[in-house]
């Protein structure tokens, strides 16, 4: 047998499966709550549970372990991550305002230096390392990583490399260079991608450490891989350096898992987790790839990933009461700890607060919402107001009404939540599902109490939101159905080949579309349905998605193992490493191969092309072999960019892409 262990660490649950690779058969599966800040507890619990179901399996029988995770995706959606500084070399003010870079930077430290290169790789200005050293010495405390982006670094990475070397020598902090993440032009987007990567390093590093530590404790010596955002497998060592490549890795794994579980070749795959709903088109058995790069949390990165539409809508989404006379509900995008889960972990605190709130009508929401610390030791480098709040939470969760002593502390608490230091607890769709007995395992009584309090609230029309807790729960479930339908319609319009005159977001919510989905009779009878099946994934898919399928008039497939599809997808994929590069022609008879070591000038195209191909082949094959592929298959793609000048075809740029693919070598027993 060749047994594969797949692990998926999501925002709420950590899943584990053991699959027999020789028979394509699932032998066991298990779930455990994801634990923060110590992820090893949840990972260990899931691994222990799945191995306990297979008492005859020895540690040496596990030939490969693969990990997928939604943690990076969730962090970007929720605005979380470590504090990171950005070093910009050779950029001007206008470039800093592009690609959402200024918005992403926020109040993070920014170091601007002269330098950078031109389009041909020639140095525009020398790099001022003395100025860099002075700026590093003045960095505020709490900075955990640094991103470096230089102008035209993909044409010549010398300044990024020099800055990285000096930063590591002086600070010891992890450093991300933009040219390491993408070979494409567009400096501001490369800088944005590098900054987001730097913010994720500590989080993903902890995840890999947690997994490796527990595997070692269990005596499992199999290689550890992770799922990239395009669904390919990659070594854990590379993920430590380039964690942003794991954004959408959980959804990408779920696509692979969906295809494996159902055999469907054309479908919309919708994966609902605790924080997000991820929708992707499965076409001819393969996920669609986003040609513009992954977009998550409002930012368009330069990371190649599945063409996934990620929405902050999940089982643990915050329930909002909309303003206005209608008094409707809105779910997300922020994730909360469900009241029913909080009551399981802190029963006395939660039930006492809920009972006190029930004795008042109306009860301010802050009297039955909680702040839950995600740290065991006070985080270093917090500003004074945030540090004061964290100190109050050091003893454990608190009601918001007890924690916040002044209005000005509200924004400080929000910043702690964004940094992943604190998690808020309140009413969520998971509570509604427990109240209606559609889910079990957590404290249903706490859910009912919270729903009673929410039902008592009055909308803009002055009426109570619902007559009782069950009716309130159904309103929340109905809102989940409505927003999920919107997510699926947006994805369908975005992928549909018809040239629609309006954006997908507008079409999905158009009054005519709503009327067509109602399928109501009238002088104008409209009807609409999805033209492909929907594969519903996630632990709660069976709870929410049947109503979604009915609304959309399509086949809704919720496979038997829908709750662990991500963990399954983590082990059924293959390693794929791609290296990209260019040969430019700045003048007749002059060709520049832009190698990983810097530009190489040649007098003929053939020499430049051969040099670039050898460089890219070494990079791609080396990375694939590091991920366990002994003899990877290598493919080469070439694109010539030319223009016609005075009746002659003139080469402007040659683009090469080398891909090394294969399954990791697995020993059978």
XYZ file of C-alpha atoms in Angstrom:
669
model
C 0.000 0.000 0.000
C 0.949 3.640 -0.497
C -0.940 5.585 2.155
C -1.289 9.328 1.812
C -2.222 11.624 4.688
C -4.019 14.831 3.701
C -4.487 17.655 6.207
C -6.468 20.851 5.724
C -6.305 23.615 8.320
C -9.227 25.987 7.918
C -10.407 28.907 9.953
C -12.761 26.749 12.045
C -11.915 23.078 11.487
C -8.794 21.053 10.767
C -9.535 17.976 8.639
C -7.488 14.855 8.042
C -7.931 11.929 5.643
C -5.928 8.807 4.866
C -6.133 7.642 1.258
C -4.836 4.433 -0.312
C -3.102 5.685 -3.435
C -2.988 2.248 -5.056
C -6.767 1.834 -4.916
C -7.981 5.458 -4.916
C -9.897 4.712 -1.744
C -10.522 6.786 1.392
C -9.672 4.666 4.429
C -10.536 7.142 7.208
C -11.380 10.778 7.868
C -11.542 12.998 10.963
C -12.152 16.570 12.102
C -10.905 18.714 14.964
C -11.335 22.367 15.844
C -8.589 24.640 14.545
C -6.756 26.024 17.548
C -5.152 29.445 17.750
C -2.547 30.613 18.437
C -1.103 27.096 18.803
C -2.182 25.398 15.586
C -0.344 22.219 16.536
C -3.120 21.292 18.977
C -5.812 21.182 16.284
C -3.506 19.585 13.715
C -2.427 16.987 16.212
C -5.999 16.221 17.224
C -7.085 15.693 13.599
C -4.071 13.510 12.756
C -4.472 11.495 15.949
C -8.181 10.988 15.286
C -7.729 9.757 11.720
C -4.882 7.420 12.705
C -6.920 6.093 15.635
C -9.491 4.921 13.104
C -6.747 2.821 11.465
C -5.111 0.865 14.312
C -3.284 -1.460 11.882
C -1.510 1.410 10.108
C 2.052 1.985 11.279
C 3.760 5.406 11.011
C 6.091 4.000 8.360
C 3.060 3.135 6.200
C 2.428 6.858 5.576
C 4.346 7.627 2.376
C 3.415 11.296 1.915
C 1.752 14.065 3.884
C 0.206 17.054 2.120
C -1.320 20.170 3.593
C -3.854 22.644 2.271
C -4.968 25.693 4.158
C -7.346 28.624 3.974
C -5.385 30.536 6.611
C -3.577 32.823 4.157
C -6.783 33.503 2.224
C -8.728 34.227 5.400
C -5.967 36.502 6.690
C -6.112 38.680 3.567
C -9.926 38.718 3.518
C -10.040 39.775 7.176
C -7.062 42.159 6.939
C -4.900 40.108 9.291
C -1.230 39.221 9.256
C 2.051 40.158 10.879
C 3.378 43.695 10.805
C 5.741 44.077 7.851
C 7.794 46.932 6.444
C 8.138 47.695 2.734
C 11.345 48.826 1.030
C 10.679 50.526 -2.312
C 13.650 51.141 -4.591
C 13.343 53.576 -7.476
C 9.558 54.072 -7.374
C 7.913 57.488 -7.669
C 4.766 58.821 -5.982
C 2.462 57.950 -8.885
C 3.611 54.335 -8.877
C 2.994 54.051 -5.139
C -0.674 54.910 -5.705
C -1.204 52.135 -8.241
C -2.462 48.573 -7.745
C -3.844 49.347 -4.282
C -0.320 49.529 -2.890
C -0.933 52.621 -0.759
C -4.132 51.119 0.655
C -2.438 47.826 1.471
C 0.491 49.617 3.093
C -1.719 51.548 5.505
C 0.350 52.634 8.494
C 3.050 50.001 7.933
C 6.654 51.290 7.848
C 7.774 52.434 4.393
C 11.430 52.846 3.387
C 12.003 54.609 0.063
C 15.392 54.498 -1.599
C 16.860 55.741 -4.888
C 17.983 53.042 -7.281
C 16.356 50.523 -9.574
C 16.914 49.605 -13.195
C 15.536 50.414 -16.604
C 13.608 48.210 -19.018
C 16.798 46.709 -20.437
C 18.236 45.940 -16.983
C 20.660 48.879 -16.832
C 21.080 50.623 -13.484
C 19.175 53.910 -13.309
C 20.728 55.065 -10.034
C 23.014 53.425 -7.457
C 21.408 51.772 -4.436
C 21.939 53.820 -1.262
C 22.738 51.096 1.290
C 23.789 53.613 3.961
C 20.322 55.174 3.807
C 18.799 51.688 4.065
C 20.831 50.918 7.180
C 19.704 54.147 8.858
C 16.065 53.442 8.052
C 16.312 49.885 9.395
C 17.721 51.173 12.660
C 14.698 53.476 12.990
C 12.059 50.799 12.383
C 9.395 50.714 15.108
C 9.213 47.624 17.345
C 6.918 44.778 16.352
C 8.024 44.476 12.725
C 8.233 40.755 11.890
C 9.169 40.746 8.195
C 10.315 43.028 5.388
C 9.347 43.164 1.711
C 11.659 44.577 -0.951
C 10.590 45.778 -4.401
C 12.838 47.517 -6.901
C 11.876 49.095 -10.188
C 12.316 46.627 -13.079
C 13.715 43.991 -10.711
C 12.499 41.304 -13.105
C 14.927 42.720 -15.655
C 17.782 42.903 -13.130
C 17.338 41.756 -9.510
C 20.711 43.105 -8.304
C 19.315 45.879 -6.085
C 16.671 43.655 -4.507
C 19.295 41.036 -3.744
C 21.714 43.538 -2.273
C 19.002 45.038 -0.078
C 17.872 41.583 1.050
C 21.406 40.602 2.028
C 21.923 43.785 4.054
C 18.493 43.556 5.765
C 19.080 39.961 6.831
C 22.530 40.772 8.146
C 21.293 43.708 10.223
C 17.874 42.491 11.411
C 17.685 38.726 11.009
C 14.097 39.168 9.799
C 12.569 37.209 6.910
C 12.829 39.153 3.635
C 10.636 38.802 0.541
C 11.905 40.097 -2.806
C 9.335 40.866 -5.480
C 11.304 39.214 -8.307
C 11.160 35.911 -6.409
C 7.373 35.863 -6.657
C 6.791 36.892 -10.269
C 8.749 37.409 -13.462
C 6.133 39.787 -14.853
C 6.398 43.541 -15.164
C 4.167 45.962 -13.198
C 6.311 47.027 -10.269
C 3.513 48.292 -8.013
C 1.661 44.966 -8.187
C 4.884 43.077 -7.544
C 5.497 45.330 -4.534
C 1.955 44.683 -3.291
C 2.420 40.931 -3.681
C 5.747 41.029 -1.843
C 4.237 43.033 1.029
C 1.322 40.625 1.442
C 3.745 37.702 1.306
C 5.858 39.205 4.081
C 2.799 39.605 6.285
C 1.949 35.916 5.886
C 5.395 34.438 6.584
C 5.081 34.111 10.362
C 1.564 32.677 10.158
C 2.405 29.993 7.592
C 5.727 29.250 9.285
C 3.840 28.445 12.489
C 1.484 26.210 10.528
C 4.312 24.222 8.901
C 6.128 23.954 12.228
C 2.984 22.680 13.926
C 2.437 20.014 11.298
C 6.064 18.867 11.201
C 6.311 18.771 14.992
C 3.315 16.516 15.392
C 4.292 14.239 12.523
C 7.691 13.769 14.138
C 6.029 13.054 17.489
C 3.935 10.338 15.831
C 6.995 8.831 14.162
C 5.906 9.797 10.634
C 8.976 10.587 8.530
C 7.175 11.055 5.213
C 7.873 14.227 3.203
C 5.539 17.171 3.848
C 4.097 19.070 0.894
C 1.552 21.850 0.590
C -1.035 22.888 -1.971
C -0.431 26.027 -4.001
C -3.148 28.388 -5.170
C -3.244 26.775 -8.615
C -3.811 23.322 -7.104
C -0.252 22.038 -7.598
C 1.820 20.540 -4.780
C 4.987 22.184 -3.526
C 7.571 21.451 -0.834
C 6.943 22.806 2.643
C 10.354 24.499 2.572
C 9.359 26.623 -0.423
C 6.031 27.506 1.202
C 7.902 28.954 4.181
C 9.589 31.439 1.849
C 6.626 32.126 -0.438
C 3.494 31.686 1.696
C 1.424 33.945 -0.544
C 1.427 31.115 -3.089
C -0.903 29.292 -0.686
C -3.643 31.907 -1.023
C -6.631 30.042 -2.386
C -4.768 26.765 -1.766
C -7.671 25.487 0.307
C -10.165 26.253 -2.471
C -7.756 24.883 -5.099
C -7.504 21.650 -3.131
C -11.273 21.547 -2.834
C -11.574 21.737 -6.645
C -9.256 18.747 -6.987
C -11.202 16.980 -4.270
C -14.535 17.767 -5.947
C -13.406 16.322 -9.273
C -12.026 13.220 -7.549
C -15.152 12.671 -5.428
C -17.818 13.245 -8.093
C -16.231 12.510 -11.446
C -17.889 15.687 -12.770
C -16.001 17.484 -15.534
C -18.140 20.615 -15.871
C -19.677 22.223 -12.797
C -19.534 25.190 -10.474
C -17.797 24.213 -7.251
C -18.858 26.129 -4.156
C -16.873 25.534 -0.974
C -18.283 27.037 2.220
C -16.037 27.304 5.234
C -16.233 29.217 8.462
C -14.984 32.480 6.942
C -15.437 32.409 3.178
C -17.397 30.945 0.291
C -15.151 30.096 -2.646
C -16.646 29.486 -6.093
C -14.751 28.176 -9.128
C -15.675 26.750 -12.514
C -14.589 23.195 -13.217
C -14.198 22.960 -17.002
C -13.206 19.712 -18.727
C -12.106 18.341 -15.368
C -9.689 21.192 -14.610
C -10.144 24.408 -12.634
C -10.120 27.672 -14.548
C -6.929 29.697 -13.893
C -7.145 33.440 -13.341
C -4.932 35.043 -16.030
C -4.701 38.310 -14.079
C -3.531 36.748 -10.813
C -5.379 35.850 -7.643
C -7.654 38.524 -6.210
C -8.332 38.200 -2.488
C -9.442 40.721 0.079
C -9.795 43.451 -2.546
C -6.182 43.134 -3.742
C -5.101 41.848 -7.163
C -1.855 39.928 -6.625
C 0.617 38.471 -9.107
C 0.133 34.953 -7.776
C -1.131 32.405 -10.305
C -4.156 30.700 -8.830
C -7.482 29.197 -9.725
C -10.044 31.685 -11.005
C -11.814 31.701 -7.692
C -14.341 34.231 -6.503
C -13.843 34.474 -2.751
C -16.525 36.138 -0.650
C -16.498 36.789 3.083
C -19.488 34.505 3.671
C -19.266 31.419 5.845
C -20.846 29.532 8.673
C -19.137 31.792 11.202
C -19.897 35.094 9.461
C -21.041 38.034 11.553
C -24.783 38.776 11.422
C -25.529 42.458 10.765
C -28.849 44.275 10.885
C -29.064 46.486 7.805
C -29.929 50.124 8.194
C -33.114 51.533 6.713
C -36.816 50.829 6.950
C -36.563 47.290 5.606
C -34.439 46.158 8.554
C -32.923 43.267 6.608
C -29.937 41.144 7.504
C -26.442 40.951 6.055
C -23.815 38.276 6.716
C -20.034 38.820 6.806
C -17.415 39.549 5.791
C -15.899 39.319 9.278
C -15.659 35.966 10.998
C -16.762 35.573 14.608
C -16.508 32.725 17.057
C -20.093 31.399 17.191
C -21.834 31.854 20.530
C -22.568 28.129 20.623
C -18.832 27.348 20.319
C -17.800 30.045 22.785
C -20.259 28.569 25.294
C -18.660 25.153 24.851
C -15.255 26.559 25.736
C -16.304 29.175 28.332
C -19.743 28.086 29.576
C -19.954 30.128 32.784
C -18.935 33.435 31.195
C -21.131 33.091 28.119
C -24.319 31.828 29.775
C -24.073 34.341 32.612
C -23.743 37.195 30.118
C -26.579 35.882 27.930
C -28.893 35.426 30.932
C -28.139 38.944 32.174
C -28.838 40.339 28.703
C -32.118 38.421 28.475
C -33.277 40.115 31.667
C -33.078 43.464 29.846
C -35.126 44.595 26.885
C -33.499 45.914 24.849
C -30.044 44.614 25.738
C -27.088 46.427 24.130
C -25.258 44.032 21.824
C -21.930 44.656 23.546
C -23.361 43.015 26.686
C -23.643 39.640 24.918
C -20.689 39.789 22.547
C -17.214 38.765 23.626
C -13.538 39.298 22.873
C -11.509 36.075 22.900
C -7.697 36.346 23.145
C -5.713 34.247 20.664
C -2.420 34.608 22.518
C -0.820 32.876 25.470
C 1.771 35.607 26.095
C 1.221 39.324 25.525
C 2.263 40.174 21.936
C 5.320 42.386 21.654
C 5.361 45.728 19.891
C 1.726 46.717 20.388
C 0.887 50.448 20.552
C -0.115 51.603 24.071
C -3.909 51.471 23.599
C -3.828 48.022 21.997
C -1.388 46.795 24.644
C -3.743 47.942 27.408
C -6.651 46.004 25.884
C -4.491 42.914 25.381
C -3.384 43.087 29.024
C -7.017 43.064 30.173
C -7.646 39.988 28.022
C -4.596 38.120 29.317
C -6.764 36.329 31.893
C -9.283 35.158 29.293
C -12.340 36.238 27.251
C -14.407 39.243 28.319
C -17.732 40.821 27.414
C -17.199 43.816 25.175
C -19.119 45.966 27.649
C -16.573 45.053 30.331
C -13.510 45.285 28.107
C -14.151 48.656 26.449
C -14.127 51.455 28.988
C -14.088 54.307 26.477
C -15.376 54.804 22.931
C -11.854 55.494 21.692
C -10.860 51.912 22.550
C -13.178 50.478 19.864
C -10.780 51.165 16.968
C -7.911 49.699 19.021
C -9.878 46.477 19.466
C -10.552 46.398 15.727
C -6.819 46.630 15.078
C -6.164 43.719 17.448
C -8.741 41.673 15.532
C -7.113 42.602 12.209
C -3.731 41.465 13.505
C -5.181 38.100 14.504
C -4.489 38.719 18.182
C -8.160 38.746 19.248
C -11.280 37.045 17.888
C -14.745 38.452 18.533
C -17.620 36.149 19.458
C -21.225 36.742 18.512
C -24.203 35.418 16.586
C -23.493 33.525 13.331
C -25.253 31.230 10.836
C -23.661 28.286 12.686
C -25.697 29.290 15.730
C -28.841 29.431 13.595
C -28.111 25.959 12.219
C -27.658 24.562 15.740
C -30.892 26.187 16.896
C -32.804 24.519 14.041
C -31.073 21.161 14.707
C -29.414 21.213 11.287
C -26.019 21.006 12.963
C -24.929 19.603 16.306
C -21.866 19.424 18.505
C -21.928 22.867 20.092
C -24.116 24.515 22.739
C -27.611 24.811 21.251
C -28.984 26.530 24.356
C -26.488 29.391 23.988
C -27.438 29.721 20.328
C -31.128 29.981 21.224
C -30.416 32.645 23.832
C -28.405 34.709 21.361
C -31.104 34.350 18.719
C -33.739 35.470 21.229
C -31.717 38.612 21.908
C -31.280 39.287 18.191
C -35.000 38.677 17.528
C -35.874 41.371 20.067
C -33.974 44.009 18.135
C -36.051 46.398 16.072
C -35.473 47.266 12.460
C -35.800 50.655 10.836
C -39.567 50.143 10.628
C -39.808 49.821 14.416
C -40.835 46.155 14.306
C -38.963 43.335 16.024
C -36.744 41.327 13.686
C -38.541 38.059 14.468
C -41.180 36.702 16.848
C -38.807 34.196 18.440
C -35.437 32.429 18.235
C -36.444 29.783 15.683
C -37.923 32.395 13.346
C -34.762 34.492 13.774
C -32.645 31.449 12.932
C -34.650 30.827 9.773
C -34.171 34.462 8.701
C -30.426 34.014 9.026
C -30.478 30.740 7.065
C -32.580 32.391 4.358
C -30.062 35.224 4.156
C -27.273 32.664 3.800
C -29.204 31.126 0.882
C -29.703 34.521 -0.783
C -26.047 35.570 -0.492
C -24.803 32.167 -1.653
C -27.055 32.420 -4.707
C -25.486 35.815 -5.433
C -21.983 34.304 -5.180
C -22.819 31.529 -7.627
C -24.526 33.845 -10.105
C -21.574 36.244 -10.045
C -19.207 33.378 -10.854
C -21.487 32.081 -13.608
C -21.784 35.486 -15.294
C -18.019 36.037 -14.974
C -17.184 32.718 -16.657
C -20.008 32.726 -19.222
C -18.636 33.390 -22.734
C -21.506 35.734 -23.643
C -20.382 39.400 -23.700
C -22.754 40.693 -21.034
C -23.094 44.507 -21.031
C -22.893 44.838 -17.238
C -20.497 43.470 -14.607
C -21.289 40.119 -12.942
C -22.042 41.758 -9.599
C -24.775 43.890 -11.184
C -26.271 41.090 -13.259
C -26.430 38.685 -10.327
C -28.505 41.149 -8.300
C -30.583 42.593 -11.136
C -34.324 42.894 -10.475
C -35.064 40.849 -13.596
C -32.798 38.052 -12.370
C -34.562 37.992 -9.014
C -37.922 37.867 -10.784
C -36.722 35.061 -13.064
C -35.527 33.008 -10.109
C -38.946 33.484 -8.480
C -40.402 31.836 -11.623
C -43.608 33.793 -10.984
C -46.398 34.032 -13.533
C -47.431 37.371 -14.996
C -47.834 39.252 -18.227
C -44.100 38.778 -18.599
C -43.115 35.304 -17.407
C -39.409 35.051 -16.703
C -37.407 32.009 -15.706
C -33.700 31.428 -15.102
C -31.538 28.561 -13.940
C -27.879 27.597 -13.858
C -26.850 25.540 -16.862
C -24.364 23.332 -14.977
C -24.553 21.382 -11.708
C -23.224 22.846 -8.482
C -20.923 20.753 -6.298
C -21.358 21.867 -2.709
C -18.382 21.347 -0.415
C -17.642 22.077 3.223
C -18.795 20.621 6.522
C -21.990 22.711 6.439
C -22.775 22.269 2.716
C -25.515 19.739 3.437
C -27.116 22.211 5.833
C -27.268 25.257 3.573
C -26.986 24.159 -0.064
C -30.147 22.164 -0.860
C -32.135 25.427 -0.717
C -29.514 27.086 -2.943
C -29.937 24.394 -5.602
C -33.720 24.761 -5.472
C -33.460 28.531 -5.901
C -31.108 28.224 -8.880
C -33.056 25.387 -10.514
C -29.956 23.232 -10.899
C -28.635 19.889 -9.743
C -26.962 20.296 -6.340
C -24.348 17.629 -5.650
C -23.129 17.334 -2.056
C -20.783 14.304 -2.092
C -20.449 11.931 0.835
C -17.071 13.296 1.868
C -17.877 16.963 1.122
C -16.679 18.015 4.569
C -13.100 16.866 3.936
C -12.779 17.590 0.201
C -9.888 19.993 0.832
C -7.883 17.340 2.660
C -8.603 14.865 -0.149
C -7.555 17.368 -2.801
C -4.323 17.950 -0.902
C -3.066 14.450 -1.732
C -4.498 13.719 -5.191
C -2.670 16.526 -7.033
C 0.799 16.660 -8.532
C 3.868 18.852 -8.220
C 4.181 21.581 -10.847
C 6.941 24.174 -10.872
C 7.155 26.880 -13.528
C 9.902 29.382 -14.216
C 9.373 32.342 -16.556
C 11.826 34.667 -18.243
C 12.339 37.017 -21.171
C 14.814 37.882 -23.870
C 14.544 41.530 -24.892
C 15.890 43.224 -27.991
C 16.633 46.884 -27.184
C 18.450 47.484 -30.482
C 19.166 45.656 -33.765
C 21.679 42.870 -33.159
C 21.489 43.219 -29.368
C 19.715 40.576 -27.289
C 19.477 40.487 -23.495
C 18.625 37.262 -21.668
C 17.214 38.253 -18.280
C 18.529 35.413 -16.138
C 17.973 34.750 -12.453
C 21.543 35.960 -11.849
C 21.093 39.148 -13.865
C 21.037 40.275 -17.524
C 23.271 38.526 -20.079
C 23.968 40.388 -23.332
C 24.319 38.416 -26.565
C 24.859 39.303 -30.193
C 22.384 36.744 -31.530
C 18.962 35.509 -30.495
C 19.895 31.819 -30.453
C 22.576 32.247 -27.769
C 20.289 34.385 -25.609
C 17.432 31.913 -25.948
C 19.601 28.907 -25.069
C 21.020 30.677 -22.019
C 17.560 31.626 -20.774
C 16.136 28.153 -21.378
C 18.992 26.531 -19.441
C 18.507 28.963 -16.556
C 14.745 28.425 -16.382
C 15.065 24.652 -16.751
C 17.478 24.510 -13.824
C 15.129 26.575 -11.669
C 11.973 24.593 -12.494
C 13.559 21.142 -12.291
C 15.389 21.993 -9.075
C 12.201 23.120 -7.371
C 10.271 20.059 -8.582
C 12.989 17.716 -7.361
C 13.024 19.508 -4.004
C 9.325 18.625 -3.767
C 10.051 14.928 -4.271
C 9.712 14.443 -8.044
C 12.691 12.315 -9.070
C 12.388 12.746 -12.854
C 9.941 15.553 -13.636
C 8.377 15.978 -17.069
C 9.600 19.234 -18.587
C 7.607 21.291 -21.061
C 8.606 24.521 -22.768
C 6.316 27.294 -23.973
C 7.557 30.180 -26.113
C 5.895 33.414 -27.171
C 7.461 35.902 -29.582
C 6.296 39.492 -29.234
C 7.034 41.338 -32.477
C 6.046 44.474 -34.359
C 6.074 45.367 -38.029
C 8.340 48.323 -38.722
C 8.723 49.631 -42.278
C 7.377 46.367 -43.656
C 9.725 44.175 -41.620
C 8.905 41.994 -38.616
C 11.032 43.112 -35.676
C 11.325 41.095 -32.466
C 10.561 43.117 -29.361
C 10.598 40.427 -26.700
C 10.755 36.644 -26.429
C 9.004 35.008 -23.466
C 9.890 31.528 -22.261
C 8.097 29.402 -19.705
C 9.538 26.096 -18.455
C 7.320 23.784 -16.394
C 8.509 20.707 -14.482
C 5.713 18.365 -13.369
C 5.190 14.971 -11.778
C 3.885 13.037 -8.812
C 6.161 12.902 -5.766
C 8.049 9.651 -5.461
C 6.078 7.444 -3.084
C 7.428 4.257 -1.595
C 4.893 1.423 -1.380
C 4.845 -1.226 1.304
